[in-house]
Every structure is written in structure tokens, then in C-alpha cells.
């Protein structure tokens, strides 16, 4: 069975500092990994994905994520946080053997303090 | 290109009633998935439709059903509403049922409150 863990409910970081939002996963086959962000009263917006290839993937709004197969992790990072990055972040995995639906992590609330 | 639209945005119902939510995917997208988001359970997959056929189903009771029309628009129905059905219902649009490489695009959601 597929599963996604986001070990931190809340991450606080000062504006201008680097940020990391952690994600670990469990799938039976090769994982397709995604990060989405949700702002208040909005749907989910796609940030980036890892399908295959380079372990460091770059996405929208200056975010990037590093895929680590041995640690089964896909942590989201940004070199310099902005107050406007404050939102709810979801890591998701898709196992093609189980269809197109996502299995989402519980979400991590990021607060960037001015 | 217009995004995914969901109607209504907000809905208040009472226990025992039924409700129908609507989703219009991005033009050209033929796959529609539905998710339920609650503070306690997070985001949970309900079902996926492609070409008017349900392709995949999550672990929800039979009170939750859906359908897709020939223009790819989708509706989900919840019968005999329970308090626990209060949630944000999100619709996601995708190019095809087998396009697992690409992201899905989410609508703004319908906030359902059951009193």
C-alpha cells in the first residue's frame, strides 16, 4: 500500500532564511512524487514533481525538491523564504500500478515570519 | 485557458438530505478525480472518472457516488448526509486516465457544511 508521511505539522522560518518541508513515502514500485501548496480558501496548486532522472527538481516560485531513493524522501526546499510562502504544503505520491489518484500526506503548515 | 471550476462554492445542508456537487475540468481534459479534505482525515481520494466511466474508487461508503458526462463535466452526489460529511470537496482535472506522469489541476473546492 502507498503512504506518505510529513513528520512536521508546522514549520516556522524567518523571512530570508532557507526552508525545508519534509516528506517520506512508501510505495511498492517506482514512485511518482508531487508537491502541492494550498492557500486559504483555495484549491491545491502544483509546485513540482519527480518522475525520473535528476534527483533535484526545480519548480514554481523558486521551490525545489530532492529525491532520495535510499531514504525514501522527497523534501521540499527554498533557499530564501518569503512571507507569501506561508501556506499548507502537501506531498503526494502516485503509484501507476494503482491508477492515477494521489495519496496525500497530512500536510505541513509553513509560517514565514517577517 | 480557464481552470477547473466547481459549483457551488459553499453549501449548507442538514442531516439526512442529499447534495450534488459539480465540476467542470479544464478544456480538453477528460479525467476528473474527486477528493474530500477534512481537518482530521486530510485529503482522501473518492473516485476518478474518465470517458464517463469510473476508473478508480477510494474507500468511501456507497452514499458517495458520481458520474461524468460526455463533455467531461462531473458531478458527485452524497445521499443521507451525516455530520461527518462536512468537508471541502475538491475536484481535480487531468489529461487522461493513464497520464500518471503529469500533475492534476485542482479546482477551488466546494465547502459543504452539514448541520
Tab-separated table of C-alpha atoms in Angstrom, chain A residues 1 4 9 19 22 41 43 45 51-52 67 71 74 78 96 104 108 110-111:
chain	number	residue	atom	x	y	z
A	1	UNK	CA	0.000	0.000	0.000
A	4	UNK	CA	3.099	9.468	2.617
A	9	UNK	CA	2.625	19.588	11.364
A	19	UNK	CA	13.162	26.472	4.413
A	22	UNK	CA	9.955	17.104	4.906
A	41	UNK	CA	-9.987	29.050	0.781
A	43	UNK	CA	-7.674	24.563	-4.092
A	45	UNK	CA	-1.665	24.436	-6.693
A	51	UNK	CA	9.103	11.175	-12.158
A	52	UNK	CA	12.590	10.040	-13.122
A	67	UNK	CA	14.505	12.879	-4.249
A	71	UNK	CA	15.897	7.330	2.416
A	74	UNK	CA	11.291	13.938	-1.148
A	78	UNK	CA	13.618	27.004	-0.900
A	96	UNK	CA	0.924	3.875	-11.565
A	104	UNK	CA	-1.501	12.730	0.015
A	108	UNK	CA	2.613	20.785	6.778
A	110	UNK	CA	4.506	26.694	6.825
A	111	UNK	CA	4.662	30.049	8.567
